[in-house]
């Protein structure tokens, strides 16, 4: 693959986003590690390059553009706003294969608090138009509906927080749901610990255990033990509520057909109503932009393995070869603007295209 062909494709996409009204922006390549660790936790170390600066401390090579673009907008951006960017991103790979550790990315971001569903449709339709010659397969989902279902559960806040924390880890999310719903047995080791805690408190157990070894403070261990006892005393998630989540996770249909099925789930769990209504408005906005929602695929679990800042509409475009990564990904990340906005927030949505894959699929590289 020639870098000149990839660069030419990137420049063409960059120009197309500017023609759509986006302001070109630059972003630093080296980003403070603390910001990314606060957002993603220690998991980010597994997919980012980490280095150390003698003055600025721990830094990471830019894993994506969204975080620095949001930071810049929240600091001084006007509203509404549209941005585009072009440059390299860096993703560490644990195994040799087709996935590159450094590649060009071109993106389009929209910050608009007045018409969020219209902004979703704008980003998706523009990227779909640019990629139309490649005949890619589109995939869409809505993490916001899944998160609304979790928040609508009649269970403890700690259980809901745990489920929300693992929304982007499908296997862990499913395991937690099954355990909280009483559908899987409690691990033997946990039963033994709960038995030891019965009739005593965590502090007494810690004192009997001897000197502390390791990095965790005794207070942290005591708090964790108390939380395990509290969780063991909580009632299982109601079977009907767990069933709604099961049906939601398995929902895969065309977007228009999915709306009817989601409305049925909302009748069983009313707190889903607002997010399902937003889904309906988005379909109307997509149809207004020429997207055939009668054929557009929708998978309610799509996006569970994507970046952890997405909290609403999510999408991707895929080539026929399943070994290739998505040619484009994107979605809504309203909560991220609140985290980085220091008290301010604005609905935001964006998407990225990998020009290297576009050039390859066109036979140019």
Coordinates of C-alpha atoms in Angstrom, one line a residue:
X1 CA 0.0 0.0 0.0
X2 CA 1.5 3.4 -1.0
X3 CA 1.3 6.2 1.5
X4 CA 0.7 8.7 -1.4
X5 CA -2.5 6.9 -2.4
X6 CA -3.7 6.8 1.2
X7 CA -2.8 10.4 1.8
X8 CA -4.7 11.4 -1.4
X9 CA -7.8 9.6 -0.2
X10 CA -7.5 11.2 3.2
X11 CA -7.3 14.7 1.6
X12 CA -10.4 14.0 -0.5
X13 CA -12.4 13.0 2.5
X14 CA -11.1 15.9 4.5
X15 CA -12.2 18.3 1.8
X16 CA -15.6 16.6 1.6
X17 CA -16.2 17.2 5.3
X18 CA -15.1 20.8 5.0
X19 CA -17.5 21.2 2.0
X20 CA -20.3 20.0 4.4
X21 CA -19.6 22.9 6.7
X22 CA -17.0 21.5 9.1
X23 CA -14.2 23.6 10.5
X24 CA -10.7 21.9 10.1
X25 CA -9.0 21.4 13.4
X26 CA -5.6 20.1 14.6
X27 CA -4.9 17.9 17.6
X28 CA -1.8 17.1 19.6
X29 CA -0.2 13.7 19.0
X30 CA 0.9 13.3 22.5
X31 CA -1.9 13.5 25.0
X32 CA -1.8 13.5 28.9
X33 CA -2.3 9.9 30.0
X34 CA -4.2 11.0 33.1
X35 CA -7.2 12.3 31.0
X36 CA -7.5 9.1 29.1
X37 CA -7.0 6.9 32.2
X38 CA -9.8 8.8 34.0
X39 CA -12.1 8.2 31.0
X40 CA -11.3 4.6 30.2
X41 CA -9.6 3.2 33.3
X42 CA -6.4 1.1 33.2
X43 CA -7.8 -0.9 30.2
X44 CA -6.6 1.9 27.9
X45 CA -3.0 0.9 28.5
X46 CA -3.7 -2.3 26.6
X47 CA -4.5 -0.5 23.4
X48 CA -2.4 2.7 23.6
X49 CA 1.3 3.5 23.4
X50 CA 2.5 5.0 26.7
X51 CA 5.6 7.1 27.1
X52 CA 7.0 9.5 29.7
X53 CA 7.8 13.2 29.4
X54 CA 10.3 14.7 31.9
X55 CA 8.1 17.8 32.3
X56 CA 4.5 16.6 31.6
X57 CA 4.7 13.2 33.1
X58 CA 3.0 10.1 31.6
X59 CA 1.7 10.7 28.0
X60 CA 0.0 8.5 25.4
X61 CA 0.2 8.6 21.6
X62 CA -3.2 9.8 20.3
X63 CA -5.5 6.7 20.2
X64 CA -8.3 8.8 18.6
X65 CA -9.3 12.4 17.9
X66 CA -12.5 12.7 19.7
X67 CA -11.2 13.5 23.2
X68 CA -8.9 16.3 22.1
X69 CA -11.6 17.7 19.8
X70 CA -14.1 17.7 22.6
X71 CA -11.7 19.3 25.0
X72 CA -11.0 22.1 22.4
X73 CA -14.7 22.7 21.8
X74 CA -15.7 22.7 25.4
X75 CA -12.9 25.3 26.1
X76 CA -13.7 27.8 23.4
X77 CA -16.1 26.4 20.7
X78 CA -19.2 28.2 19.4
X79 CA -22.5 26.4 19.2
X80 CA -23.6 24.7 17.1
X81 CA -20.3 23.5 15.6
X82 CA -19.0 21.1 13.1
X83 CA -15.3 20.0 13.0
X84 CA -13.2 17.8 10.7
X85 CA -9.7 16.5 11.2
X86 CA -7.1 14.3 9.5
X87 CA -4.1 12.6 11.0
X88 CA -2.5 9.5 12.4
X89 CA -3.8 7.5 15.3
X90 CA -1.9 4.8 17.2
X91 CA -3.4 1.6 18.5
X92 CA -1.1 -1.0 20.1
X93 CA -1.7 -4.6 18.9
X94 CA -0.9 -7.7 20.9
X95 CA -0.7 -10.0 17.9
X96 CA 0.5 -9.8 14.4
X97 CA -2.3 -9.5 11.9
X98 CA -4.1 -7.2 9.5
X99 CA -4.9 -4.5 12.1
X100 CA -2.4 -1.6 11.8
X101 CA -0.9 0.0 14.9
X102 CA -0.6 3.3 13.1
X103 CA -3.0 4.6 10.5
X104 CA -4.6 7.7 9.1
X105 CA -8.1 8.8 10.3
X106 CA -10.4 11.4 8.9
X107 CA -13.4 12.5 11.0
X108 CA -16.5 14.6 11.3
X109 CA -18.0 15.8 14.6
X110 CA -21.2 17.7 15.2
X111 CA -22.0 19.6 18.4
X112 CA -25.7 20.7 18.4
X113 CA -28.0 20.8 21.4
X114 CA -31.1 21.7 19.5
X115 CA -31.4 18.8 17.0
X116 CA -29.5 15.8 18.2
X117 CA -31.5 13.2 16.2
X118 CA -31.0 15.3 13.1
X119 CA -27.3 15.5 13.8
X120 CA -27.1 11.7 14.1
X121 CA -28.7 11.4 10.7
X122 CA -26.5 14.1 9.2
X123 CA -23.3 12.3 10.3
X124 CA -24.4 8.9 9.2
X125 CA -25.9 10.0 5.9
X126 CA -22.8 12.0 4.9
X127 CA -20.4 9.1 5.7
X128 CA -22.8 6.7 3.9
X129 CA -22.7 9.0 0.8
X130 CA -19.0 9.2 0.8
X131 CA -18.5 5.5 1.1
X132 CA -21.4 4.5 -1.2
X133 CA -19.1 3.6 -4.2
X134 CA -17.5 0.8 -2.1
X135 CA -20.8 -1.1 -1.5
X136 CA -20.1 -1.5 2.2
X137 CA -22.5 -3.1 4.8
X138 CA -23.9 -0.7 7.3
X139 CA -24.5 -1.7 11.0
X140 CA -26.4 0.5 13.5
X141 CA -27.3 0.3 17.1
X142 CA -28.2 2.4 20.1
X143 CA -26.3 2.0 23.4
X144 CA -28.6 4.6 24.9
X145 CA -31.5 2.2 24.8
X146 CA -29.5 -0.5 26.6
X147 CA -28.3 1.9 29.2
X148 CA -31.9 3.1 29.8
X149 CA -33.0 -0.5 30.3
X150 CA -30.4 -0.9 33.0
X151 CA -31.3 2.3 34.7
X152 CA -35.0 1.2 34.6
X153 CA -34.3 -2.0 36.6
X154 CA -35.8 -2.4 40.1
X155 CA -32.6 -3.3 41.8
X156 CA -29.9 -1.7 43.9
X157 CA -28.0 1.3 42.6
X158 CA -24.7 -0.6 43.0
X159 CA -25.9 -3.4 40.7
X160 CA -27.0 -0.9 38.1
X161 CA -23.7 0.9 38.3
X162 CA -21.9 -2.4 37.8
X163 CA -23.9 -3.2 34.8
X164 CA -23.5 0.2 33.3
X165 CA -19.7 0.0 33.8
X166 CA -19.6 -3.2 31.8
X167 CA -22.0 -2.3 29.0
X168 CA -19.0 -2.2 26.6
X169 CA -17.8 -5.7 27.7
X170 CA -20.6 -8.0 26.4
X171 CA -19.4 -11.2 28.1
X172 CA -18.9 -9.6 31.5
X173 CA -22.3 -7.7 31.2
X174 CA -24.1 -11.0 30.4
X175 CA -22.4 -12.8 33.3
X176 CA -23.4 -10.0 35.7
X177 CA -27.0 -9.9 34.5
X178 CA -27.3 -13.6 34.9
X179 CA -25.9 -13.5 38.4
X180 CA -28.0 -10.5 39.5
X181 CA -31.1 -12.2 38.1
X182 CA -30.3 -15.4 40.1
X183 CA -29.8 -17.5 37.0
X184 CA -26.3 -18.7 37.7
X185 CA -25.0 -20.1 41.0
X186 CA -22.9 -18.0 43.3
X187 CA -19.2 -19.0 42.9
X188 CA -18.0 -21.4 45.6
X189 CA -15.2 -19.0 46.7
X190 CA -17.7 -16.2 47.3
X191 CA -20.0 -18.5 49.3
X192 CA -17.1 -19.4 51.6
X193 CA -16.2 -15.8 52.1
X194 CA -19.9 -14.9 52.8
X195 CA -20.0 -17.8 55.3
X196 CA -16.9 -16.4 57.1
X197 CA -18.4 -12.9 57.2
X198 CA -21.7 -14.2 58.7
X199 CA -21.9 -13.1 62.3
X200 CA -18.8 -10.9 62.2
X201 CA -17.7 -7.7 60.4
X202 CA -15.0 -7.1 57.8
X203 CA -12.8 -5.2 60.2
X204 CA -12.7 -8.2 62.6
X205 CA -12.0 -10.5 59.8
X206 CA -9.1 -8.3 58.6
X207 CA -7.6 -8.2 62.0
X208 CA -7.7 -12.0 62.3
X209 CA -6.1 -12.4 58.9
X210 CA -2.8 -10.9 60.1
X211 CA -0.6 -8.2 58.5
X212 CA -1.8 -6.6 55.2
X213 CA 0.1 -7.7 52.1
X214 CA -0.2 -5.9 48.7
X215 CA -1.2 -2.5 47.4
X216 CA -4.8 -2.4 48.6
X217 CA -5.5 -0.6 51.8
X218 CA -7.4 -2.5 54.6
X219 CA -10.2 0.0 54.3
X220 CA -10.7 -0.8 50.6
X221 CA -10.8 -4.5 51.4
X222 CA -13.3 -4.0 54.2
X223 CA -15.5 -1.9 51.9
X224 CA -15.4 -4.6 49.2
X225 CA -16.4 -7.3 51.8
X226 CA -19.3 -5.2 53.1
X227 CA -20.4 -4.6 49.5
X228 CA -20.4 -8.4 48.8
X229 CA -22.6 -9.0 51.9
X230 CA -25.0 -6.2 50.9
X231 CA -25.3 -7.7 47.4
X232 CA -25.9 -11.2 48.7
X233 CA -28.8 -9.9 50.7
X234 CA -30.4 -8.1 47.7
X235 CA -33.4 -9.7 45.9
X236 CA -32.7 -11.0 42.4
X237 CA -33.6 -8.8 39.5
X238 CA -37.3 -9.5 38.6
X239 CA -37.7 -12.1 36.0
X240 CA -39.8 -9.9 33.7
X241 CA -37.2 -7.1 33.8
X242 CA -34.4 -9.6 33.1
X243 CA -36.5 -10.9 30.2
X244 CA -36.8 -7.4 28.7
X245 CA -33.0 -7.1 28.8
X246 CA -32.7 -10.5 27.2
X247 CA -35.1 -9.6 24.4
X248 CA -33.3 -6.3 23.9
X249 CA -29.8 -7.9 23.7
X250 CA -31.1 -10.3 21.1
X251 CA -33.0 -7.7 19.0
X252 CA -31.7 -7.7 15.5
X253 CA -33.8 -6.5 12.6
X254 CA -34.3 -3.7 10.1
X255 CA -34.4 -0.3 11.8
X256 CA -38.1 0.2 11.0
X257 CA -39.1 -3.2 12.2
X258 CA -36.9 -2.8 15.3
X259 CA -38.9 0.4 16.2
X260 CA -42.1 -1.6 16.6
X261 CA -40.4 -4.3 18.7
X262 CA -38.7 -1.6 20.9
X263 CA -42.1 0.0 21.5
X264 CA -43.3 -3.4 22.7
X265 CA -40.4 -3.6 25.1
X266 CA -41.2 -0.1 26.3
X267 CA -44.7 -1.2 27.2
X268 CA -43.2 -3.8 29.5
X269 CA -40.6 -1.4 30.9
X270 CA -42.0 2.2 30.7
X271 CA -38.6 3.8 31.5
X272 CA -37.5 2.8 28.0
X273 CA -40.1 5.1 26.5
X274 CA -38.0 8.3 26.1
X275 CA -35.0 6.5 24.5
X276 CA -37.3 4.6 22.1
X277 CA -39.0 7.8 21.2
X278 CA -35.6 9.3 20.3
X279 CA -34.9 6.2 18.2
X280 CA -38.2 6.9 16.3
X281 CA -37.3 10.5 15.7
X282 CA -33.8 9.5 14.4
X283 CA -35.4 7.1 11.9
X284 CA -37.5 10.0 10.6
X285 CA -34.4 12.2 10.3
X286 CA -32.5 9.4 8.5
X287 CA -35.4 8.9 6.1
X288 CA -35.5 12.6 5.4
X289 CA -31.9 12.3 4.3
X290 CA -32.6 9.5 1.9
X291 CA -31.6 6.6 4.1
X292 CA -33.8 3.5 3.5
X293 CA -34.8 2.6 7.1
X294 CA -36.9 -0.3 5.8
X295 CA -33.6 -2.0 4.9
X296 CA -31.1 -0.4 7.3
X297 CA -29.8 -3.1 9.7
X298 CA -30.2 -2.5 13.5
X299 CA -28.7 -4.6 16.2
X300 CA -29.4 -3.5 19.8
X301 CA -26.1 -4.9 21.0
X302 CA -24.1 -3.3 18.3
X303 CA -21.5 -1.0 19.9
X304 CA -21.0 -3.0 23.0
X305 CA -17.4 -3.7 21.9
X306 CA -16.7 -0.1 20.7
X307 CA -15.1 2.8 22.5
X308 CA -16.5 3.4 25.9
X309 CA -17.6 7.0 25.5
X310 CA -20.5 6.2 23.1
X311 CA -23.8 6.5 24.9
X312 CA -26.4 6.6 22.1
X313 CA -26.6 6.0 18.4
X314 CA -23.7 3.9 17.1
X315 CA -22.8 2.8 13.6
X316 CA -20.2 1.3 11.4
X317 CA -19.5 0.4 7.8
X318 CA -17.9 -3.0 6.9
X319 CA -16.2 -4.5 3.8
X320 CA -17.1 -8.0 2.7
X321 CA -13.9 -9.4 4.1
X322 CA -14.6 -10.1 7.8
X323 CA -10.9 -10.0 8.6
X324 CA -10.8 -6.3 7.9
X325 CA -11.6 -3.8 10.6
X326 CA -14.5 -1.4 10.0
X327 CA -13.9 1.1 7.3
X328 CA -15.9 3.7 9.4
X329 CA -17.2 3.9 12.9
X330 CA -19.1 6.5 14.9
X331 CA -21.7 7.4 17.4
X332 CA -23.1 9.8 20.0
X333 CA -21.1 10.7 23.1
X334 CA -23.1 13.2 25.0
X335 CA -21.8 12.2 28.4
X336 CA -18.2 12.7 27.3
X337 CA -18.8 16.4 26.8
X338 CA -20.0 16.7 30.4
X339 CA -16.9 14.9 31.7
X340 CA -14.5 17.1 29.7
X341 CA -16.6 20.2 29.9
X342 CA -16.0 21.0 33.6
X343 CA -19.7 21.5 34.3
X344 CA -20.8 22.3 30.7
X345 CA -22.2 19.7 28.3
X346 CA -23.6 19.6 24.8
X347 CA -25.0 16.8 22.7
X348 CA -22.4 15.6 20.3
X349 CA -22.0 12.9 17.6
X350 CA -19.3 12.0 15.2
X351 CA -17.7 9.5 12.9
X352 CA -14.3 8.5 11.5
X353 CA -13.2 6.9 8.2
X354 CA -10.0 5.0 7.6
X355 CA -8.7 6.3 4.2
X356 CA -6.2 3.5 4.0
X357 CA -9.0 0.9 3.9
X358 CA -10.9 3.1 1.4
X359 CA -7.8 3.3 -0.9
X360 CA -7.3 -0.5 -0.6
X361 CA -10.9 -1.3 -1.5
X362 CA -10.7 1.0 -4.4
X363 CA -7.6 -0.8 -5.6
X364 CA -5.5 2.4 -5.3
X365 CA -3.1 1.1 -2.7

